[in-house]
PDB file of C-alpha atoms in Angstrom:
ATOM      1  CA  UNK A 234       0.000   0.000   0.000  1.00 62.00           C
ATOM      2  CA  UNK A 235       1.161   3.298  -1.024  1.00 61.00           C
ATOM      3  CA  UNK A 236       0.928   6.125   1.385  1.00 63.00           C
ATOM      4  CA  UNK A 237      -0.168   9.936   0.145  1.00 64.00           C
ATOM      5  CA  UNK A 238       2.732  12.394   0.202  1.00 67.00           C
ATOM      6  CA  UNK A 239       2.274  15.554   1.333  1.00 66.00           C
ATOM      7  CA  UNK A 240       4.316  18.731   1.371  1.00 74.00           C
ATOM      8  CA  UNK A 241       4.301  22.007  -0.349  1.00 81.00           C
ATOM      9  CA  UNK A 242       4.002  22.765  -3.867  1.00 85.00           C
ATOM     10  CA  UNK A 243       5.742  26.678  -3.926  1.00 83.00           C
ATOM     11  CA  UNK A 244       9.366  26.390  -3.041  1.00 84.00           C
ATOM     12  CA  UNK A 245      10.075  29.829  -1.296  1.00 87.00           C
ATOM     13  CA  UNK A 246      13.216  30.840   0.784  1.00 88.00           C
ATOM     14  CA  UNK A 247      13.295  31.305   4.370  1.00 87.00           C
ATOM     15  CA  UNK A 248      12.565  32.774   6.629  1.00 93.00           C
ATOM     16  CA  UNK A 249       9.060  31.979   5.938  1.00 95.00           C
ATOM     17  CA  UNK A 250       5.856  30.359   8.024  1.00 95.00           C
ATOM     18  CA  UNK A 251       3.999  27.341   6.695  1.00 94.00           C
ATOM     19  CA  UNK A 252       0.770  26.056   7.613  1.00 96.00           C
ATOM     20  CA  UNK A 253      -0.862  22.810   6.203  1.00 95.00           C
ATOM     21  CA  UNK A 254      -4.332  22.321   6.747  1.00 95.00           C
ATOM     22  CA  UNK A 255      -5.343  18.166   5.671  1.00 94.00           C
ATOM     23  CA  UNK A 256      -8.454  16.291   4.747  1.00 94.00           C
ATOM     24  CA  UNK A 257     -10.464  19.388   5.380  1.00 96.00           C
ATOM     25  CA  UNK A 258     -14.315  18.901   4.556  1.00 96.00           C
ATOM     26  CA  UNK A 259     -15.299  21.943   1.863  1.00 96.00           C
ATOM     27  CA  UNK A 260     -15.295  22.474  -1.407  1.00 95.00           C
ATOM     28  CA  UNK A 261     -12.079  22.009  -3.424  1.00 95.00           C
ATOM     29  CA  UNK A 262     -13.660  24.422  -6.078  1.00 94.00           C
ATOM     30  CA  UNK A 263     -14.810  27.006  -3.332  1.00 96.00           C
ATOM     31  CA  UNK A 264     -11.504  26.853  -1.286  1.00 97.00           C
ATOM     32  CA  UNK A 265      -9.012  27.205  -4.542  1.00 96.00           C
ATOM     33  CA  UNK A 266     -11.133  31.173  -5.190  1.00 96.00           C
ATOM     34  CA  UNK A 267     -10.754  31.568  -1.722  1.00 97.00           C
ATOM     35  CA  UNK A 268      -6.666  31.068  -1.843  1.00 97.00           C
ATOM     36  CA  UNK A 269      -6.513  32.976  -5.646  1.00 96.00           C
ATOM     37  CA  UNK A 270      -8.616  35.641  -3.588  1.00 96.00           C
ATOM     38  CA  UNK A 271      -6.370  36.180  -0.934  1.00 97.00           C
ATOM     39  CA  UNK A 272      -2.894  35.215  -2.528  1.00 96.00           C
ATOM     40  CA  UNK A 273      -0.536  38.459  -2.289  1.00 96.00           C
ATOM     41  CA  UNK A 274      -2.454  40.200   0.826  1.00 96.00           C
ATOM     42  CA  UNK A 275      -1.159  41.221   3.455  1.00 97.00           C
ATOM     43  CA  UNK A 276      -1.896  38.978   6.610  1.00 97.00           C
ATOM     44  CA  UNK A 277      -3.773  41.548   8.464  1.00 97.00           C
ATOM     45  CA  UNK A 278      -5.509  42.262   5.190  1.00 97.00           C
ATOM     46  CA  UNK A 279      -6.402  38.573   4.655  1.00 97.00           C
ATOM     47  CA  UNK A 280      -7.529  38.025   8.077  1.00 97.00           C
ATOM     48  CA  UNK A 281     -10.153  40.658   7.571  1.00 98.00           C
ATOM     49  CA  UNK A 282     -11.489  39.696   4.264  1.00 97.00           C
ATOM     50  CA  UNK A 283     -11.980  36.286   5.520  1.00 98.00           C
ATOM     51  CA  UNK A 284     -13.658  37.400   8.040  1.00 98.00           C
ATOM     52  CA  UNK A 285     -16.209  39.489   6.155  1.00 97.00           C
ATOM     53  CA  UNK A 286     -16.527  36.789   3.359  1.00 96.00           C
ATOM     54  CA  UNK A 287     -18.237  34.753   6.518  1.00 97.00           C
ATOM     55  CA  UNK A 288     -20.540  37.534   7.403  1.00 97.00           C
ATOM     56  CA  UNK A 289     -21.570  38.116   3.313  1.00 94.00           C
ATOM     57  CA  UNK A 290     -19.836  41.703   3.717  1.00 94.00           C
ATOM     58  CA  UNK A 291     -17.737  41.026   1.037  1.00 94.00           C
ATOM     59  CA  UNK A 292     -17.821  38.260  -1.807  1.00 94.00           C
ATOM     60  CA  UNK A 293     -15.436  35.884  -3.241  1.00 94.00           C
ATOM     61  CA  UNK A 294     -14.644  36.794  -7.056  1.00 93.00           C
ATOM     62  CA  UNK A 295     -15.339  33.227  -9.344  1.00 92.00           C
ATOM     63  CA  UNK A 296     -13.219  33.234 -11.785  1.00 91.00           C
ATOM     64  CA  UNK A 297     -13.475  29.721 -12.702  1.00 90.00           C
ATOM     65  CA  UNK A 298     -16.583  27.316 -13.077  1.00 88.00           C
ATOM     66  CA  UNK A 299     -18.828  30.476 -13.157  1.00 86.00           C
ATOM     67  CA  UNK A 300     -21.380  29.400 -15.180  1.00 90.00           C
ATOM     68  CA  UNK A 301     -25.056  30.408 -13.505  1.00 90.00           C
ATOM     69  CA  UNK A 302     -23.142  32.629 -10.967  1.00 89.00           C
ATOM     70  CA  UNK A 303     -25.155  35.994  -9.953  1.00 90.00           C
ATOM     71  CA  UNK A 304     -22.970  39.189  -9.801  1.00 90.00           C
ATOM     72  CA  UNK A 305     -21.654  40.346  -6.577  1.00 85.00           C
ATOM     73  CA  UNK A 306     -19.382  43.059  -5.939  1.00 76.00           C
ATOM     74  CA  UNK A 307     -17.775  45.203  -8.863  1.00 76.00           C
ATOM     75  CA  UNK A 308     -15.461  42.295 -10.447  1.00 75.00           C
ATOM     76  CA  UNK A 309     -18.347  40.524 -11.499  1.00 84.00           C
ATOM     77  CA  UNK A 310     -19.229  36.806 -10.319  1.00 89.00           C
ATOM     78  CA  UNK A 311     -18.902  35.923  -6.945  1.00 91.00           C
ATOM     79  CA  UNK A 312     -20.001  33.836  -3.748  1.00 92.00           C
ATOM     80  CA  UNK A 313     -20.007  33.627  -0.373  1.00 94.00           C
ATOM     81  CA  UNK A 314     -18.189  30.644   0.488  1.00 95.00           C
ATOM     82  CA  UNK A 315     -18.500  30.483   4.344  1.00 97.00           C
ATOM     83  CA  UNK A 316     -17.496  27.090   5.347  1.00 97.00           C
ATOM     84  CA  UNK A 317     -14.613  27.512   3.176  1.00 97.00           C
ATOM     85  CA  UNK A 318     -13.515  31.172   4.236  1.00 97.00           C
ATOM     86  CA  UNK A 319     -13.566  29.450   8.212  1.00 98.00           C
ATOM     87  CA  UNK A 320     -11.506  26.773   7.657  1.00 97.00           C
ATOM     88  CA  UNK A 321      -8.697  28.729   5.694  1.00 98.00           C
ATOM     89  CA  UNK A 322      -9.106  31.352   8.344  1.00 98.00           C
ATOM     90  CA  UNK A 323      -8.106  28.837  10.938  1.00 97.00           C
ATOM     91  CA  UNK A 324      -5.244  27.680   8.736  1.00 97.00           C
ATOM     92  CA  UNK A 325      -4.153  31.623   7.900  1.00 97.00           C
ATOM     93  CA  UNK A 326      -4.136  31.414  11.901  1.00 97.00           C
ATOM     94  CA  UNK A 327      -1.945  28.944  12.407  1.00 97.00           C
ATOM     95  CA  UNK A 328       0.630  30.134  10.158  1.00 97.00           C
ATOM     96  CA  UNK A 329       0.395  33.142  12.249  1.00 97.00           C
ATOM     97  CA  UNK A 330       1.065  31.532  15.277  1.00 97.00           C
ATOM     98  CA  UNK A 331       4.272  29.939  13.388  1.00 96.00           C
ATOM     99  CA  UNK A 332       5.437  33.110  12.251  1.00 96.00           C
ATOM    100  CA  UNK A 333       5.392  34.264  15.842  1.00 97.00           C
ATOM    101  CA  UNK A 334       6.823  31.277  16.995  1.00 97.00           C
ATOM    102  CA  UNK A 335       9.777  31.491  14.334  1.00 95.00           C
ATOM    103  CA  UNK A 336      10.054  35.550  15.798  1.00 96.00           C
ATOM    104  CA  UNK A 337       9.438  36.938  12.487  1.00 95.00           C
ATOM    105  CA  UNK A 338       7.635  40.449  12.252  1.00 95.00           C
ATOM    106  CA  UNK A 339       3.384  39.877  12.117  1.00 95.00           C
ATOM    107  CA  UNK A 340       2.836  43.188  10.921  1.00 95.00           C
ATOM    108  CA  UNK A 341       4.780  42.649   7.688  1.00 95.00           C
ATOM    109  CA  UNK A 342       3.797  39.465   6.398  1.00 96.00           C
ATOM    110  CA  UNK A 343       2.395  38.591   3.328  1.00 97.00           C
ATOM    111  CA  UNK A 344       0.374  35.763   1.906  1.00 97.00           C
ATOM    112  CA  UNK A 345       3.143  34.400  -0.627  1.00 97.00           C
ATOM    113  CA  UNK A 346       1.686  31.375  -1.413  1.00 96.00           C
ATOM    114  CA  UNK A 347      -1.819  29.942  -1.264  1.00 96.00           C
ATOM    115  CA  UNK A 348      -3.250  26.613  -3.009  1.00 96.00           C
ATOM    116  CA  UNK A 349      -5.715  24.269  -2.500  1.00 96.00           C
ATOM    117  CA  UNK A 350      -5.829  21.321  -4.034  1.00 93.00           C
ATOM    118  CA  UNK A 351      -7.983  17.672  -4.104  1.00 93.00           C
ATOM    119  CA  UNK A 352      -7.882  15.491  -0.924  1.00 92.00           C
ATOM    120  CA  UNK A 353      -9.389  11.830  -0.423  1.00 92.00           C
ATOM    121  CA  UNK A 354     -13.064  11.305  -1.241  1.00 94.00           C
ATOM    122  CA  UNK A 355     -15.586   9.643   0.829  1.00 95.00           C
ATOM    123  CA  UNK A 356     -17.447   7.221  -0.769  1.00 96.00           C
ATOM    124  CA  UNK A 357     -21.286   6.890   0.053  1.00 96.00           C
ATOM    125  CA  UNK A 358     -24.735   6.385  -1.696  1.00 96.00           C
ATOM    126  CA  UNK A 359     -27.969   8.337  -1.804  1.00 96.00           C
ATOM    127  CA  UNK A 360     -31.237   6.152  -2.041  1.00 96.00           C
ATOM    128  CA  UNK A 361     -32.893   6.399  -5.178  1.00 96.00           C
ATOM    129  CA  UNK A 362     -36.460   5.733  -6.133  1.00 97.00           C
ATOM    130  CA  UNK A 363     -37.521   1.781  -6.775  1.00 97.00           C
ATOM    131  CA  UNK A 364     -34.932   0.107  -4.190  1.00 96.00           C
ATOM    132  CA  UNK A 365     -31.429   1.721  -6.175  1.00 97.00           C
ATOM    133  CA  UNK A 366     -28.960   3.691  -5.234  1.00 97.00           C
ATOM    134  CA  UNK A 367     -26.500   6.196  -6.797  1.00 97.00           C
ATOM    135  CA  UNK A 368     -23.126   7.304  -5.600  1.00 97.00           C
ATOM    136  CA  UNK A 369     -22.536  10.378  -3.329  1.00 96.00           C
ATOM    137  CA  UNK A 370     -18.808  10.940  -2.638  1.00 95.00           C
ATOM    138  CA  UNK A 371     -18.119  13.661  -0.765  1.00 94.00           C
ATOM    139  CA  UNK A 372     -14.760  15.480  -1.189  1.00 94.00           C
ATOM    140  CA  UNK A 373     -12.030  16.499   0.805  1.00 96.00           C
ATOM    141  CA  UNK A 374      -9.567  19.137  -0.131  1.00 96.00           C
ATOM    142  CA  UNK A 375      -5.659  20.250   1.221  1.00 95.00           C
ATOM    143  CA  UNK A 376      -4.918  23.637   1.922  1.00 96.00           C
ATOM    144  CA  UNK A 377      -1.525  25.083   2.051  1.00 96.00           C
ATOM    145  CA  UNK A 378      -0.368  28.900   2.911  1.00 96.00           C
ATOM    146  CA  UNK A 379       3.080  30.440   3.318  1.00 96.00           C
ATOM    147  CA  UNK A 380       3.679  33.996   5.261  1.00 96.00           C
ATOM    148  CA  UNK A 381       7.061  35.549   4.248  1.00 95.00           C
ATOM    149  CA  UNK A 382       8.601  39.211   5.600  1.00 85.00           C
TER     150      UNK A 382
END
């Protein structure tokens, strides 16, 4: 049996701050705009977007998949992806808490590097009509985001 790899897919000099956030249950689609949305911020910057993507003050641009998508905000499509703004929130944190651990300066970081990519998939089924049954897998998605001075 093979075991998954992970690591980091940006190579960036130090002194940096890393957080990896695995098997986390939201939307792969959702959670890569969320990264592309907050991907060169500052951390204080990020921190408060996040935050007011989970209270629908501001929305998440779509820039991919956008088919269907109502218009929010002046670039166009965009969501509020809640569940998926909390948990990279918590992961933004985290590298935080790194950063100050490592005794680099919080008030000058910036958001380098943010991806978010596939995880596992849970298999499952959803009852169907006349005694069958069609798949329901329900995705998991990796989240990765490095903080550099």
């Amino acid at each position: 049996m093979v075991m998954p790899k992970f690591g980091y897919s940006a190579e960036i000099e130090e002194p940096v701050a890393r957080a990896l956030g695995k098997e986390r249950r939201i939307s792969p689609k959702q959670a890569m705009e969320v990264c592309r949305a907050i991907r060169g911020m500052s951390l204080s910057a990020a921190k408060e977007y996040l935050e007011a993507v989970q209270q629908k003050k501001k929305a998440v641009p779509i820039l991919r998949h956008r088919k269907k998508v109502a218009h929010r905000g002046p670039k166009g499509s965009g969501q509020y992806p809640v569940k998926a703004a909390r948990e990279i929130l918590k992961v933004l944190k985290n590298a935080e808490a790194n950063a100050i651990y490592k005794g680099l300066d919080v008030e000058k970081l910036k958001v380098v590097h943010a991806a978010a990519y596939k995880g596992t998939a849970i298999p499952g089924f959803l009852p169907r009509a006349f005694g069958r049954s069609s798949p329901a897998i329900s995705p998991l998605t990796n989240i990765e985001i490095i903080l550099k001075g």
